Coordinates of C-alpha atoms in Angstrom, one line a residue:
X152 CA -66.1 -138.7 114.1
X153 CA -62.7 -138.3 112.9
X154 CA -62.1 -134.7 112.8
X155 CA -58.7 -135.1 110.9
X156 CA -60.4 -136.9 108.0
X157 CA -59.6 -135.7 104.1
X158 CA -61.3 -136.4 101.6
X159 CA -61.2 -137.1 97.8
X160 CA -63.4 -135.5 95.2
X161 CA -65.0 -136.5 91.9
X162 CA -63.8 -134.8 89.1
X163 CA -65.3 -133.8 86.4
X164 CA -65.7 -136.0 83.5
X165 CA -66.3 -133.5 81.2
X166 CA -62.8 -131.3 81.8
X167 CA -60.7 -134.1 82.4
X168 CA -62.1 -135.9 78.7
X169 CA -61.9 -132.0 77.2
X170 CA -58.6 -131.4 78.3
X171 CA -56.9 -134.8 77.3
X172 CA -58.4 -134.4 73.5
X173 CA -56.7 -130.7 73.8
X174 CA -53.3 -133.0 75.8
X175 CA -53.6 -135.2 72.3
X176 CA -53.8 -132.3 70.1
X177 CA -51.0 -130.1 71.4
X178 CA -53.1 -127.6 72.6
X179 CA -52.5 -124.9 75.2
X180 CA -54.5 -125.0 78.9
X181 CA -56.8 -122.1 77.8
X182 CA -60.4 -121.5 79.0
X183 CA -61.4 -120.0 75.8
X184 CA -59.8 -123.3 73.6
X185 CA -61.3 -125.5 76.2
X186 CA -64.9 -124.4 75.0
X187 CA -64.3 -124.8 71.6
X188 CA -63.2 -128.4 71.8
X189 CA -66.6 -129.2 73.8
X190 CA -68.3 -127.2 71.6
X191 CA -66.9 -129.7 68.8
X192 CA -67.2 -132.4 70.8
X193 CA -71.2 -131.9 71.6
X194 CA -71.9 -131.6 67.9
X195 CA -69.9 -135.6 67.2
X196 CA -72.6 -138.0 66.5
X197 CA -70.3 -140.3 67.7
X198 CA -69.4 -138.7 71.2
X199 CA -73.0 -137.9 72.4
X200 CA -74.4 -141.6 71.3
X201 CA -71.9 -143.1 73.5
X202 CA -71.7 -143.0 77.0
X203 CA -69.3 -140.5 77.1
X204 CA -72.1 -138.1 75.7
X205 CA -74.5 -139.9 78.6
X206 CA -72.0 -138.6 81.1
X207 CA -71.2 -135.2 79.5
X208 CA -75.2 -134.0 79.8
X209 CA -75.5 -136.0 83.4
X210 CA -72.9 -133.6 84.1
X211 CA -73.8 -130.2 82.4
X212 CA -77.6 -131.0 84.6
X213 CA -75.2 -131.5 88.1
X214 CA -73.5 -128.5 88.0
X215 CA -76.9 -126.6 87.7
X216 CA -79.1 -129.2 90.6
X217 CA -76.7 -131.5 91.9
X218 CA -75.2 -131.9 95.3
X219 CA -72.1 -132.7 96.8
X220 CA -72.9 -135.7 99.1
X221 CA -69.9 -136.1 102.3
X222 CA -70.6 -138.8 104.8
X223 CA -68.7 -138.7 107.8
X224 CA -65.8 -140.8 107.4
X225 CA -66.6 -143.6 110.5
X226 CA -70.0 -143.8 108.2
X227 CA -68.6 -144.7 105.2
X228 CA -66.5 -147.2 106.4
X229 CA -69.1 -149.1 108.4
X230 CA -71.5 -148.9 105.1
X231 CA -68.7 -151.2 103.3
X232 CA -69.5 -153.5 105.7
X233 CA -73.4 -154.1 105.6
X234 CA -74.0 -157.2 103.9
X235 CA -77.5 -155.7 101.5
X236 CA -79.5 -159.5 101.7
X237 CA -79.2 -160.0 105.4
X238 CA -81.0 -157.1 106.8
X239 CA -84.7 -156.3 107.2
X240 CA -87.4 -153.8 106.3
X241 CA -88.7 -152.2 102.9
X242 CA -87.0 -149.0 101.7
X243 CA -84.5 -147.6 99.5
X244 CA -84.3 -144.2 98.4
X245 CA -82.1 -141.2 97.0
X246 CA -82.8 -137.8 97.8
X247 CA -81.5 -136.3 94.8
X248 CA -81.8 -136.3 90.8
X249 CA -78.1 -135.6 90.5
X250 CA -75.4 -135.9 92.7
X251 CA -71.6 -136.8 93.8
X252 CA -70.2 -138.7 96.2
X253 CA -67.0 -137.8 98.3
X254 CA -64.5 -140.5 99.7
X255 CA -62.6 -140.4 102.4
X256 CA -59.1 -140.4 101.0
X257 CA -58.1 -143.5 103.0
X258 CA -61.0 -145.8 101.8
X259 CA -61.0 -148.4 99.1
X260 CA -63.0 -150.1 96.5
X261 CA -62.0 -154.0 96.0
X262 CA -58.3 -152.8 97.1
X263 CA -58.3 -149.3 94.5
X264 CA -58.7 -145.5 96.0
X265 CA -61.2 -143.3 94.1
X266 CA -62.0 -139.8 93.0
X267 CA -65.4 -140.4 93.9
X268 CA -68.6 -141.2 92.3
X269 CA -71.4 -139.8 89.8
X270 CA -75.3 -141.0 91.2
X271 CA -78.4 -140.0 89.2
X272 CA -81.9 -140.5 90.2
X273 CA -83.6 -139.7 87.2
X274 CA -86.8 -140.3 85.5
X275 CA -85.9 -142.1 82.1
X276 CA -89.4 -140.3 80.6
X277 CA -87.5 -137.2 81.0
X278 CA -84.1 -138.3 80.0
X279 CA -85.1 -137.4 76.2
X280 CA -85.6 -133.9 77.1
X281 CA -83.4 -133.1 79.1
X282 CA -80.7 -134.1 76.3
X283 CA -82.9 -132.1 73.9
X284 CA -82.0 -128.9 76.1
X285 CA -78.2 -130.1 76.6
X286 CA -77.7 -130.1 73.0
X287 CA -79.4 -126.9 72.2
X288 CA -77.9 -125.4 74.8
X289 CA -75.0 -125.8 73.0
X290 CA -75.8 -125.4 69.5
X291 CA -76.4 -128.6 68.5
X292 CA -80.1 -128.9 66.7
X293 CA -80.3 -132.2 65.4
X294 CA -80.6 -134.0 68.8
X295 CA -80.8 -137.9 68.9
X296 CA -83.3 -140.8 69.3
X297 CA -83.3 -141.7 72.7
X298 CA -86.5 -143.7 74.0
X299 CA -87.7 -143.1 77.3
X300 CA -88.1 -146.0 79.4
X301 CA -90.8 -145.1 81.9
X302 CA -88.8 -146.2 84.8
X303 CA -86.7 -144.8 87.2
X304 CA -83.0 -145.1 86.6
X305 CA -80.1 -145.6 89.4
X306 CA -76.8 -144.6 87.4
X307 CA -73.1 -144.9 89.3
X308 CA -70.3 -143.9 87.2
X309 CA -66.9 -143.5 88.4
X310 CA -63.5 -142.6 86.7
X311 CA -61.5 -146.1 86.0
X312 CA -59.0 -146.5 88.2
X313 CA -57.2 -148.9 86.4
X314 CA -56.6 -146.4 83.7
X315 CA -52.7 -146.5 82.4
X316 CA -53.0 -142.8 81.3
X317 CA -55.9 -141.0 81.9
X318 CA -54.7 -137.6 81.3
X319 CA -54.2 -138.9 77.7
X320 CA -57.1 -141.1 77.6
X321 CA -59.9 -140.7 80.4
X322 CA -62.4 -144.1 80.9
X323 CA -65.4 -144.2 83.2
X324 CA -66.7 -147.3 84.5
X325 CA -71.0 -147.6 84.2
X326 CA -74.0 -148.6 86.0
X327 CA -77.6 -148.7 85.2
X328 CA -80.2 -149.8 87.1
X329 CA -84.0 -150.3 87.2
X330 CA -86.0 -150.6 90.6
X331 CA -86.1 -154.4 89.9
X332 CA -82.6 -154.6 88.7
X333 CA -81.6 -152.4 92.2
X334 CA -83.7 -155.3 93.9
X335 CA -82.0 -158.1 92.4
X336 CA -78.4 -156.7 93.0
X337 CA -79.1 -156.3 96.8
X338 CA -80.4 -160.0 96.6
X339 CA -77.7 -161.2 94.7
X340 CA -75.2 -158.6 93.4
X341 CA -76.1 -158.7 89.6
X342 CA -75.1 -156.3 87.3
X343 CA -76.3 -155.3 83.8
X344 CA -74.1 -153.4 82.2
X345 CA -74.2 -151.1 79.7
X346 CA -74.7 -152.3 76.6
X347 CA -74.6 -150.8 72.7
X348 CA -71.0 -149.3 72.1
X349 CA -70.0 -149.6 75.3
X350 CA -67.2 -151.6 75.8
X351 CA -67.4 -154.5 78.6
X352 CA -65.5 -154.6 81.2
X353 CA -62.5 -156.4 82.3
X354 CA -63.1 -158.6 85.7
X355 CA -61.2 -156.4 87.9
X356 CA -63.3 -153.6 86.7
X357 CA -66.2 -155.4 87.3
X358 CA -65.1 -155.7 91.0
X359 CA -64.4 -152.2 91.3
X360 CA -67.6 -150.6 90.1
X361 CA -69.5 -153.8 91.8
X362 CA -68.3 -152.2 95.5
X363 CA -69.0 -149.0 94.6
X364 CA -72.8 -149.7 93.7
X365 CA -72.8 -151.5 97.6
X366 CA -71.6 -148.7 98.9
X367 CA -74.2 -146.4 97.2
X368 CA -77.4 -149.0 97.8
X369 CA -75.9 -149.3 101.3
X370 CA -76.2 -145.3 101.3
X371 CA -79.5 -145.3 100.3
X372 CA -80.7 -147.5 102.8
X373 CA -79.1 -145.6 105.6
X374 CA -81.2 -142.7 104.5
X375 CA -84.4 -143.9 104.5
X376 CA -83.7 -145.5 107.6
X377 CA -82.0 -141.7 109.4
X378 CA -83.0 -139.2 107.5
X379 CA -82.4 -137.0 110.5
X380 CA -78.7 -137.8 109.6
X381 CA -78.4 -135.7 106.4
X382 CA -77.7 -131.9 106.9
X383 CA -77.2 -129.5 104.5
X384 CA -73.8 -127.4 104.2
X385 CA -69.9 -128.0 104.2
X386 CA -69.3 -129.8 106.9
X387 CA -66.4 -127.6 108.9
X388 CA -64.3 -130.6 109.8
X389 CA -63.5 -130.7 106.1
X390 CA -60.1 -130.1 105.2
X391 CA -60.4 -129.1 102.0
X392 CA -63.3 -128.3 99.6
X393 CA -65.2 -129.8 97.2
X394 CA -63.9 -127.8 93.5
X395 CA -67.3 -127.1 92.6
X396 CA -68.5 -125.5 95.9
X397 CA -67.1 -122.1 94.1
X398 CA -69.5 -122.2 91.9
X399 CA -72.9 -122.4 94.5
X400 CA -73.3 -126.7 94.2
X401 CA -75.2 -127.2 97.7
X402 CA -73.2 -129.6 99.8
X403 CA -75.2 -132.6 102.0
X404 CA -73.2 -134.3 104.9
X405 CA -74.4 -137.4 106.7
X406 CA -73.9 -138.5 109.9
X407 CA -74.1 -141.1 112.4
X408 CA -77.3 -141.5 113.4
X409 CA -76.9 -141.7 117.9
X410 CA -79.6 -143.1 118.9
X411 CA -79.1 -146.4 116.4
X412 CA -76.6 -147.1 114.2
X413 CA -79.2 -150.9 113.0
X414 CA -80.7 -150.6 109.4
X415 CA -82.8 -153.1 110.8
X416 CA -86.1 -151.1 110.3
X417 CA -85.1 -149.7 106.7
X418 CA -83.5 -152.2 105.1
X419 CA -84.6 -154.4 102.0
X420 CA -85.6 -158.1 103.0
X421 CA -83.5 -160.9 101.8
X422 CA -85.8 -161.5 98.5
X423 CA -88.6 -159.6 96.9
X424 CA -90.7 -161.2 95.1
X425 CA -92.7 -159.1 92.0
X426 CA -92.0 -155.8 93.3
X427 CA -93.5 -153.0 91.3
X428 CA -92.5 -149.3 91.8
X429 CA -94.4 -146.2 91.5
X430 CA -93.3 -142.3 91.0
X431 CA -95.0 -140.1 93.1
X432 CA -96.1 -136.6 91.6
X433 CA -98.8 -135.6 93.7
X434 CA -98.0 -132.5 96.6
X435 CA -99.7 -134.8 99.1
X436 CA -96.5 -137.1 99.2
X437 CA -94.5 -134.1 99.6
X438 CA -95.3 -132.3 103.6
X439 CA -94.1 -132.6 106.4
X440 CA -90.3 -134.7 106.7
X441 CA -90.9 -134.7 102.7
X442 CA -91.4 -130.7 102.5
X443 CA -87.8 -130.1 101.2
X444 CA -87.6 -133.8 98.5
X445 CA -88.3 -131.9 94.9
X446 CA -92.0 -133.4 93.5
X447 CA -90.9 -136.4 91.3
X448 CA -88.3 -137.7 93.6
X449 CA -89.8 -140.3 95.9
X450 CA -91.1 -144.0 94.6
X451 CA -92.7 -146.3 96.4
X452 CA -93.2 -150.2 96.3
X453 CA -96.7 -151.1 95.1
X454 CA -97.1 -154.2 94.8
X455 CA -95.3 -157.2 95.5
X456 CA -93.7 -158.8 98.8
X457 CA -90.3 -159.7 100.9
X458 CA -89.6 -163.3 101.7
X459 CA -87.2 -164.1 104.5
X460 CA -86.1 -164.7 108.1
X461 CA -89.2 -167.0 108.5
X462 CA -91.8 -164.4 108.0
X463 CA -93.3 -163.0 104.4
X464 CA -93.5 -158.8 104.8
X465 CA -96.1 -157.5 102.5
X466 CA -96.3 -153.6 101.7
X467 CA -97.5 -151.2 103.6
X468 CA -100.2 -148.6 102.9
X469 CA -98.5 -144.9 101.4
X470 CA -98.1 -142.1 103.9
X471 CA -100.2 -139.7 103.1

């Protein structure tokens, strides 16, 4: 472990967009103005059907059940390198609903150094209601139509770090995901961005957010392979902490795992073929290594099967 390591932090969306609308308007650096202009803000029709509003409530629900996620630094430099389609085995997962990644402040993304990155695990059933009680929560009572889905959602957003000025005009690059889609970008690194009034994105962004969702899958995979590597608290080689960590956001750090640092026995097979993903509610799913996952958070493959390295891998029976 590199015990001099620092590390970058994701900012908050939702301040830096606040406070550049304030920057544009001439208006003073003041807690009390700063919640006026969200309070504005949350009641545009424009701003909460775009994706900025997406990012607002994903944000608002973080700082009340997110975590800040750190993983060692000789970690996350290895998990650039994992190529997803080569490797073996069956599982991806994400511990939480809502979280934020930490960099190490010497890493890249296709040649660019980040802030860090926004990763929800969410239901898309409950997505609807849980903007229902960010706009209420803030005044706003005519609420908007959002559909849910009925399938699990994988959403990466980072601030663009191609931005010429994004004090005066903050943009975050987007990434949704479907359990199929997640399967189809390990097998072949596609990407279906988001679409309405978002606007597309250039190549280079493209390239950017494209190693970002590696690193994150790449993540994912490591857990369910160690999930003996995840701890909870700041770690203590950090050199400075994370600007929410005042305000009670738990903190998760992951580490090597010793005994073997292969994803051989984790990993997702070099194509899947039908897969079909289930959410399970039911307490069973939840004892033992699983006590401390919130109900709701783990899905399993239920039907379908891997192709590759000469054998076919079929799925394997829940544990109970």
């Amino acid at each position: 472990m590199n015990q001099q390591a620092t590390y970058r932090h994701y900012p908050s969306f939702t301040r830096r967009y606040v406070r550049s609308v304030m920057k544009m308007m001439g208006l003073p650096k003041k807690p009390q103005i700063e919640a006026e202009i969200f309070g504005q803000m949350v009641h545009d029709e424009q701003v909460v059907h775009s994706l900025n509003g997406e990012l607002l409530m994903l944000e608002w629900h973080h700082s009340r059940e997110g975590r800040v996620v750190v993983p060692e630094s000789s970690l996350s430099a290895w998990l650039q390198t994992v190529q997803l389609s080569k490797v073996q085995g069956d599982a991806w997962s994400w511990p939480w609903a809502f979280s934020t990644l930490s960099f190490p402040a010497r890493q890249t993304f296709h040649g660019h150094a980040l802030d860090g990155a926004l990763v929800a695990w969410v239901d898309s059933t409950t997505l609807p209601s849980r903007y229902e009680a960010f706009l209420s929560a803030h005044g706003n009572p005519h609420g908007v139509d959002m559909m849910g889905l009925g399938d699990p959602w994988l959403i990466v957003a980072i601030h663009n770090p191609l931005d010429a000025r994004p004090s005066l005009n903050p943009t975050m690059l987007r990434g949704a995901f479907k359990p199929s889609q997640i399967t189809d970008f390990i097998n072949r690194e596609a990407i279906e961005y988001a679409g309405g009034r978002a606007t597309p994105l250039a190549d280079e962004e493209g390239m950017i957010l494209r190693a970002v969702v590696r690193y994150v899958l790449s993540l994912g995979m490591y857990l369910s392979a160690y999930p003996e590597a995840l701890s909870s608290g700041v770690p203590a080689w950090m050199k400075n902490k994370h600007p929410e960590g005042k305000k009670g956001v738990p903190f998760a750090h992951i580490g090597y795992d010793r005994e073997d640092r292969e994803l051989k026995l984790a990993m997702t097979a070099p194509r899947s073929v039908s897969p079909y993903w289930r959410q399970l509610r039911d307490e069973r799913f939840y004892r033992g290594k699983w006590a401390d996952r919130r109900r709701g958070s783990r899905y399993v493959l239920v039907s379908g099967y891997e192709v590759g390295a000469g054998k076919t891998v079929g799925v394997e029976p829940i544990e109970e």
